[in-house]
PDB file of C-alpha atoms in Angstrom:
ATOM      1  CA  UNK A 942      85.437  67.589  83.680  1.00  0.00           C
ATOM      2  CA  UNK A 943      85.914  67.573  87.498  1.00  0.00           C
ATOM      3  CA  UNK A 944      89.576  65.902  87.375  1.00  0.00           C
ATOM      4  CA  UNK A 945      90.794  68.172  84.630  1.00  0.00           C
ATOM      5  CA  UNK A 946      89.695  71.297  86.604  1.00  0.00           C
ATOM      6  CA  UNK A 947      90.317  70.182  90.261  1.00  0.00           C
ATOM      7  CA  UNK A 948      93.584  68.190  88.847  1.00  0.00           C
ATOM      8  CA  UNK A 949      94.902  70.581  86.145  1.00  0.00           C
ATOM      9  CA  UNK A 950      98.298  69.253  86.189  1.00  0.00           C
ATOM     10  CA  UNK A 951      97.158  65.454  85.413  1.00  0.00           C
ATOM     11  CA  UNK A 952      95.663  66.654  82.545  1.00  0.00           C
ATOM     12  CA  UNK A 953      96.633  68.396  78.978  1.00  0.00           C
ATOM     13  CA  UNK A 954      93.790  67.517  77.174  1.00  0.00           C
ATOM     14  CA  UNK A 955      90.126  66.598  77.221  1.00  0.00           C
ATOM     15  CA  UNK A 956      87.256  64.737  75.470  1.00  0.00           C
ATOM     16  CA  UNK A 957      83.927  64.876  76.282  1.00  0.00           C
ATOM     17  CA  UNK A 958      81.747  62.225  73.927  1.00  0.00           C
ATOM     18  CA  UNK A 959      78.508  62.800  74.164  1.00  0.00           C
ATOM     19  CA  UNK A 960      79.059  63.722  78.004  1.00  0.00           C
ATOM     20  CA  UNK A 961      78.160  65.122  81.201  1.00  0.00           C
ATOM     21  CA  UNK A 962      78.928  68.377  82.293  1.00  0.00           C
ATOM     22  CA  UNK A 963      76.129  69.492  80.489  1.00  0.00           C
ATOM     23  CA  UNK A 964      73.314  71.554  81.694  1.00  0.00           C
ATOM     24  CA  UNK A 965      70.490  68.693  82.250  1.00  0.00           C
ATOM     25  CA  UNK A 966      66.822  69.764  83.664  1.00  0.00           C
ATOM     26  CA  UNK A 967      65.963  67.707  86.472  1.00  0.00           C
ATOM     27  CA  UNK A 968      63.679  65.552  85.274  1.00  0.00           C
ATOM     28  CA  UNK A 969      65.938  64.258  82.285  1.00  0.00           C
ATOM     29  CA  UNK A 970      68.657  63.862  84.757  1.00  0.00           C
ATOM     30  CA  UNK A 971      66.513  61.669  86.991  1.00  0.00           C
ATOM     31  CA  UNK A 972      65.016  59.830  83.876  1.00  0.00           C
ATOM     32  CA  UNK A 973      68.555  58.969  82.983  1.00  0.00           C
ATOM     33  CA  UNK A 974      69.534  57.474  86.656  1.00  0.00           C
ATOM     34  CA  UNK A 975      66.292  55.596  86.906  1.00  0.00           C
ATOM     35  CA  UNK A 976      66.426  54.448  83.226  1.00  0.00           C
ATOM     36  CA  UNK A 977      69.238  52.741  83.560  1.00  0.00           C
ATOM     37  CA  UNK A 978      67.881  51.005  86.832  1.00  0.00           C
ATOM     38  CA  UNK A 979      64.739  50.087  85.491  1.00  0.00           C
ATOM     39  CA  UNK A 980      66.619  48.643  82.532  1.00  0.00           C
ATOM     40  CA  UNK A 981      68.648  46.691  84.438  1.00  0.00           C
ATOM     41  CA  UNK A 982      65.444  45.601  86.435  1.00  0.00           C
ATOM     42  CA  UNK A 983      63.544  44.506  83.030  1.00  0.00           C
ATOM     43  CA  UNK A 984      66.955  42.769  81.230  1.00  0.00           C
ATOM     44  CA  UNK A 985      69.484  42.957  84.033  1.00  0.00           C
ATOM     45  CA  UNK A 986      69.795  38.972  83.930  1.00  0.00           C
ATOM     46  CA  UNK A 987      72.484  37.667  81.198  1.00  0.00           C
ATOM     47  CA  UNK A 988      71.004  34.614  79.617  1.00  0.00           C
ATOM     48  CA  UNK A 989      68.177  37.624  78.187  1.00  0.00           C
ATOM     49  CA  UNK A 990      70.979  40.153  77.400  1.00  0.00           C
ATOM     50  CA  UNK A 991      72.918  37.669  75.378  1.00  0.00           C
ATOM     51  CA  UNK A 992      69.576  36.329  73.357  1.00  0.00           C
ATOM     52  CA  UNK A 993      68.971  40.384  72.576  1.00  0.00           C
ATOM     53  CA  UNK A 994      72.445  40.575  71.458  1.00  0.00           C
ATOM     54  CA  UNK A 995      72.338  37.802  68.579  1.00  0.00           C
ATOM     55  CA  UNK A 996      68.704  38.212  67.786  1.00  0.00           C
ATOM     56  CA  UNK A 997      68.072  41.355  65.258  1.00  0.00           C
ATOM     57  CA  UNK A 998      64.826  42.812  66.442  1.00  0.00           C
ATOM     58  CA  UNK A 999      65.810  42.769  70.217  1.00  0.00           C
ATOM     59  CA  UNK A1000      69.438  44.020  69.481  1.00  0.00           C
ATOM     60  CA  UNK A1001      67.717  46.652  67.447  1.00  0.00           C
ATOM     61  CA  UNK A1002      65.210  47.712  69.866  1.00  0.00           C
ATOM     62  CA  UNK A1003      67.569  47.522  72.386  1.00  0.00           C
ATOM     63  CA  UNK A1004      69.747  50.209  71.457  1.00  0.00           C
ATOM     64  CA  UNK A1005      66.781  52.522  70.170  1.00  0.00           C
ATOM     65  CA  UNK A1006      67.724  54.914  72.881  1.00  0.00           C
ATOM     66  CA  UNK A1007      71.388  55.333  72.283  1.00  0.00           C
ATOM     67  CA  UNK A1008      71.744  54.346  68.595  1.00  0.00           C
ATOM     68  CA  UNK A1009      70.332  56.809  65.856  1.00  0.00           C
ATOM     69  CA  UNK A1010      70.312  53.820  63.568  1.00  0.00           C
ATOM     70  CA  UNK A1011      70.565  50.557  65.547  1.00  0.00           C
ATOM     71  CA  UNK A1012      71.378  48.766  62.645  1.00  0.00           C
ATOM     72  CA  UNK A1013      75.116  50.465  62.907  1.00  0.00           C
ATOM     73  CA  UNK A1014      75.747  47.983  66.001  1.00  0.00           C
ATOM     74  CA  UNK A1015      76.674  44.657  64.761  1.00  0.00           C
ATOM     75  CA  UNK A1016      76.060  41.239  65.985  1.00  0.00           C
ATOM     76  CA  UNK A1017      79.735  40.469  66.990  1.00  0.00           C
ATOM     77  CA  UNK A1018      79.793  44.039  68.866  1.00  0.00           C
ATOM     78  CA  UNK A1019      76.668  43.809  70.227  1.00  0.00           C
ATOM     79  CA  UNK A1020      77.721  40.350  71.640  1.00  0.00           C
ATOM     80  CA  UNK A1021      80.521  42.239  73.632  1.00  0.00           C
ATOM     81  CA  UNK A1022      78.405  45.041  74.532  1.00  0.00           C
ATOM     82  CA  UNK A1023      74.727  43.910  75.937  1.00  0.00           C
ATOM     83  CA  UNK A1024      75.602  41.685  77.984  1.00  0.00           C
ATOM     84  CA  UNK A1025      77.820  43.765  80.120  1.00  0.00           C
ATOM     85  CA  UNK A1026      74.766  46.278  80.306  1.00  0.00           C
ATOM     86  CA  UNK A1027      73.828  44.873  83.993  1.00  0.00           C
ATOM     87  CA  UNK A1028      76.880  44.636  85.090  1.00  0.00           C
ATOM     88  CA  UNK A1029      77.279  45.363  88.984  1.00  0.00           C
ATOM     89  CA  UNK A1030      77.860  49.192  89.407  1.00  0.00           C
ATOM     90  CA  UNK A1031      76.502  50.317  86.392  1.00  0.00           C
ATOM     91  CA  UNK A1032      73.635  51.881  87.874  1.00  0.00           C
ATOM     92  CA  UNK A1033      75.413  53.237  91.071  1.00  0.00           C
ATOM     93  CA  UNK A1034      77.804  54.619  88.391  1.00  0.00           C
ATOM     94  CA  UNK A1035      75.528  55.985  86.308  1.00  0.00           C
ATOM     95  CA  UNK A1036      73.387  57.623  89.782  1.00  0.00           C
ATOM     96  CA  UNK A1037      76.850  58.720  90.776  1.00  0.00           C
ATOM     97  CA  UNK A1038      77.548  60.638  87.648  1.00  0.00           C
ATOM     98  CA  UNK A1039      74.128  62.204  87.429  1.00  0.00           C
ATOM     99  CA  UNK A1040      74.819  63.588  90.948  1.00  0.00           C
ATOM    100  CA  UNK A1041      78.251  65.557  89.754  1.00  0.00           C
ATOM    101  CA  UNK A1042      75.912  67.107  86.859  1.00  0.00           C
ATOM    102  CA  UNK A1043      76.064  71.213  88.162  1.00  0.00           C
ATOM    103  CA  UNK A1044      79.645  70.397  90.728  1.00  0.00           C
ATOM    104  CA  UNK A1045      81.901  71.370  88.032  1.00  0.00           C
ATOM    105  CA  UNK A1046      81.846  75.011  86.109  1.00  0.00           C
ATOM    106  CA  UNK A1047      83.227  74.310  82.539  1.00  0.00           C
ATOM    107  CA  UNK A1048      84.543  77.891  82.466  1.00  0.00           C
ATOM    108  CA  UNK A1049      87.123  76.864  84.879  1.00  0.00           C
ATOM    109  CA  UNK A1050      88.858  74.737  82.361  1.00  0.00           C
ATOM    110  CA  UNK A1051      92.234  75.721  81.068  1.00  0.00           C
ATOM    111  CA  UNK A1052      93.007  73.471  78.735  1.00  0.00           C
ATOM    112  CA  UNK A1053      91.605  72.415  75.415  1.00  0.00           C
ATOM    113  CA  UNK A1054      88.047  70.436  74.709  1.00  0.00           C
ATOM    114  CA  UNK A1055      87.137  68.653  72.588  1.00  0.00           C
ATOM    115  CA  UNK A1056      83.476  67.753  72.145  1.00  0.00           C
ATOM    116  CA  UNK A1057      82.438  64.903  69.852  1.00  0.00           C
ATOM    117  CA  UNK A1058      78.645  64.696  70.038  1.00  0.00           C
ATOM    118  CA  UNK A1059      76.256  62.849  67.901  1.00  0.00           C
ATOM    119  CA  UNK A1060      73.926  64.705  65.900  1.00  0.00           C
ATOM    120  CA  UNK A1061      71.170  62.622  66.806  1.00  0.00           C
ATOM    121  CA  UNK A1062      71.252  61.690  70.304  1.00  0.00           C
ATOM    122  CA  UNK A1063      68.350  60.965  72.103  1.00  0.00           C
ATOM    123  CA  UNK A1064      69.458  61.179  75.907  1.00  0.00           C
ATOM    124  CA  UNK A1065      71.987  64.499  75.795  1.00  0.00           C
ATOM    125  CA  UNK A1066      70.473  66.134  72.602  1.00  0.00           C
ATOM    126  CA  UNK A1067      72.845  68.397  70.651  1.00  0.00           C
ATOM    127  CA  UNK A1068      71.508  71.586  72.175  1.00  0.00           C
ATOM    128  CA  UNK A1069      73.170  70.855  75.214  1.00  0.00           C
ATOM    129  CA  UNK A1070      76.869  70.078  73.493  1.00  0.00           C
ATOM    130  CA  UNK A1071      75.950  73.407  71.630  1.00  0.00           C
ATOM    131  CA  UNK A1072      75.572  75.298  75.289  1.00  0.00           C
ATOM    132  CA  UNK A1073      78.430  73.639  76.915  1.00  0.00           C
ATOM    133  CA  UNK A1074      80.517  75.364  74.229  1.00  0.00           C
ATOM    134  CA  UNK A1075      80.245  78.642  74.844  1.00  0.00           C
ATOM    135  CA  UNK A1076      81.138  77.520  78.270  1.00  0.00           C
ATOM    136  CA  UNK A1077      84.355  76.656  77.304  1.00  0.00           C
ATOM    137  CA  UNK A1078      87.375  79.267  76.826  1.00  0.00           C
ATOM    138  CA  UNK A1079      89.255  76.761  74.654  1.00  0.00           C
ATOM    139  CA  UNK A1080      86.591  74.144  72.991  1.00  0.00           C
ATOM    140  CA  UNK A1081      85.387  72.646  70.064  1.00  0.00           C
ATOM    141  CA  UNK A1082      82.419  70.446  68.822  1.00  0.00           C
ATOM    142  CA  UNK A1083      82.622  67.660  66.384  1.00  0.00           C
ATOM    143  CA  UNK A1084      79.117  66.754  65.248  1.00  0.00           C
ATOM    144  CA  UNK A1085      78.942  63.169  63.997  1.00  0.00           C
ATOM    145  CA  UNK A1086      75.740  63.719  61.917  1.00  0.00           C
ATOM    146  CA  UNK A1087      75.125  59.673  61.545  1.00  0.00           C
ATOM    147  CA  UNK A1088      74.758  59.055  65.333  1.00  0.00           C
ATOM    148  CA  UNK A1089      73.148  59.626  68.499  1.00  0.00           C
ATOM    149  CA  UNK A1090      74.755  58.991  71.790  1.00  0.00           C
ATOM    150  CA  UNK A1091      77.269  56.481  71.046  1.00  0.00           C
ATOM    151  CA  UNK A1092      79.523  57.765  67.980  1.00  0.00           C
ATOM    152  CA  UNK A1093      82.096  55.695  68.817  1.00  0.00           C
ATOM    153  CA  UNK A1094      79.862  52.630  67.691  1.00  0.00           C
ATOM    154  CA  UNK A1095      77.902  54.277  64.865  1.00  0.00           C
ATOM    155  CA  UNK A1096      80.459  56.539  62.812  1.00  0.00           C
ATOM    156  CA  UNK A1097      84.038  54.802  64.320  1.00  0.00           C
ATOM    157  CA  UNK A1098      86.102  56.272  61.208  1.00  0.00           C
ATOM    158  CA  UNK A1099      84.568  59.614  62.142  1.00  0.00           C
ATOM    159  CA  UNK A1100      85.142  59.550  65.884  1.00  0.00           C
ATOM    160  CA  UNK A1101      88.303  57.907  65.263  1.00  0.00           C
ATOM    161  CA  UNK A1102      89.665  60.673  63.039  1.00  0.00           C
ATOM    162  CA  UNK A1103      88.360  63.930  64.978  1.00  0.00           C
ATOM    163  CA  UNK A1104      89.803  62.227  69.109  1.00  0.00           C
ATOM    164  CA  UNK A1105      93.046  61.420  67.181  1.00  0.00           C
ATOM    165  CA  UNK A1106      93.381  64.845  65.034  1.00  0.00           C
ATOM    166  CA  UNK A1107      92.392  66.820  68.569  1.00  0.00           C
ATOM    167  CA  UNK A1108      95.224  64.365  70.460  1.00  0.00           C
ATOM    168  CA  UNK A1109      97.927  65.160  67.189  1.00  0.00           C
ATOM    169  CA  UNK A1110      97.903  61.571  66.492  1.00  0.00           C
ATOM    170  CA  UNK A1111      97.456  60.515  63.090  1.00  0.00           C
ATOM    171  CA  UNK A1112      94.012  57.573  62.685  1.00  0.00           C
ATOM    172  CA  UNK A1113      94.978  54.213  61.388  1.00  0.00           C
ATOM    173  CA  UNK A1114      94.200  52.739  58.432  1.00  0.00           C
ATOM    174  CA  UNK A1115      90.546  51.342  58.855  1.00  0.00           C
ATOM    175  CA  UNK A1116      87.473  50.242  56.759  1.00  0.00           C
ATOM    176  CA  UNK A1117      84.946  52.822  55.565  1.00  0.00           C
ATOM    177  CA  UNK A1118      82.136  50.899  57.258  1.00  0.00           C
ATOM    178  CA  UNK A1119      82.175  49.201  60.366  1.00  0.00           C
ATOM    179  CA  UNK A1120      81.435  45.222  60.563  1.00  0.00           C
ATOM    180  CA  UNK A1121      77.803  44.589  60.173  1.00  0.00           C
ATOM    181  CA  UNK A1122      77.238  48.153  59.266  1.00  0.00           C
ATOM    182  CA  UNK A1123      74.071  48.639  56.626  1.00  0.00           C
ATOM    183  CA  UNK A1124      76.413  49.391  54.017  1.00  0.00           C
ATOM    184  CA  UNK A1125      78.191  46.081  54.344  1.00  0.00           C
TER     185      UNK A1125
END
């Protein structure tokens, strides 16, 4: 949001998935910074990440918090993904990003937005996606009604097909379900 606005010539396009830039109270905003440390604190070594990604229950409970259905988030993915959750920076990332929340006024965009939020998402809930809207002179909001905050993971075909209709690209051919979906 910040780049597009302070850097409007780098940028023709934007999309926000399940993003910042939203209007966060300030104690979700610091639940969100220290979650992530404290997370890293509890699981932040990788011989315990990489046993939560292969076994079910841990993988599942895991990803409670950013997966409606944890389930969606196969073994193979998840393999690639937890692990990587204590990576160095993460947190001072994640701190740095919940410090920009309030810098940037989305009304100052002048280009199109796209939003693609999950319907269920536990950490930025829909409401806020819904606000940041009417924000926006030239947005839209693509609702993934199967996921929470990670639509790319839960609903790929979905999120695939509304970033690459909003870019004028047409989506590949891909499955219906995702590897290790419930369906498959």
């Amino acid at each position: 949001l910040r780049l597009a606005i302070d850097d409007a010539d780098r940028v023709t396009r934007l999309v926000l998935v399940n993003a910042g830039g939203v209007t966060v109270g300030a104690v979700r905003l610091a639940l969100v910074g220290y979650g992530f440390a404290v997370a890293k604190a509890l699981v932040g070594h990788r011989v315990f990440t990489r046993r939560v990604a292969r076994v079910g229950r841990l993988r599942r409970a895991s990803m409670w918090l950013f997966l409606h259905d944890p389930r969606t988030l196969s073994p193979q993915l998840a393999a690639e993904i937890i692990p990587r959750l204590p990576a160095v920076g993460l947190v001072d990332a994640v701190r740095a990003a919940t410090a920009e929340v309030g810098r940037a006024d989305p009304s100052d965009l002048r280009l199109p937005v796209l939003l693609v939020w999950g319907a269920h998402d536990r950490i930025l809930p829909l409401r806020l996606a819904q606000d940041l809207l009417e924000d926006l002179p030239d947005g839209r909001l693509e609702v993934v009604a199967t996921a929470g905050h990670c639509p790319m993971i839960e609903a790929p075909v979905a999120f695939n097909e509304a970033v690459l209709g909003f870019l004028g690209q047409r989506a590949p051919t891909q499955r219906a379900d995702p590897p290790g979906s419930p369906a498959t």
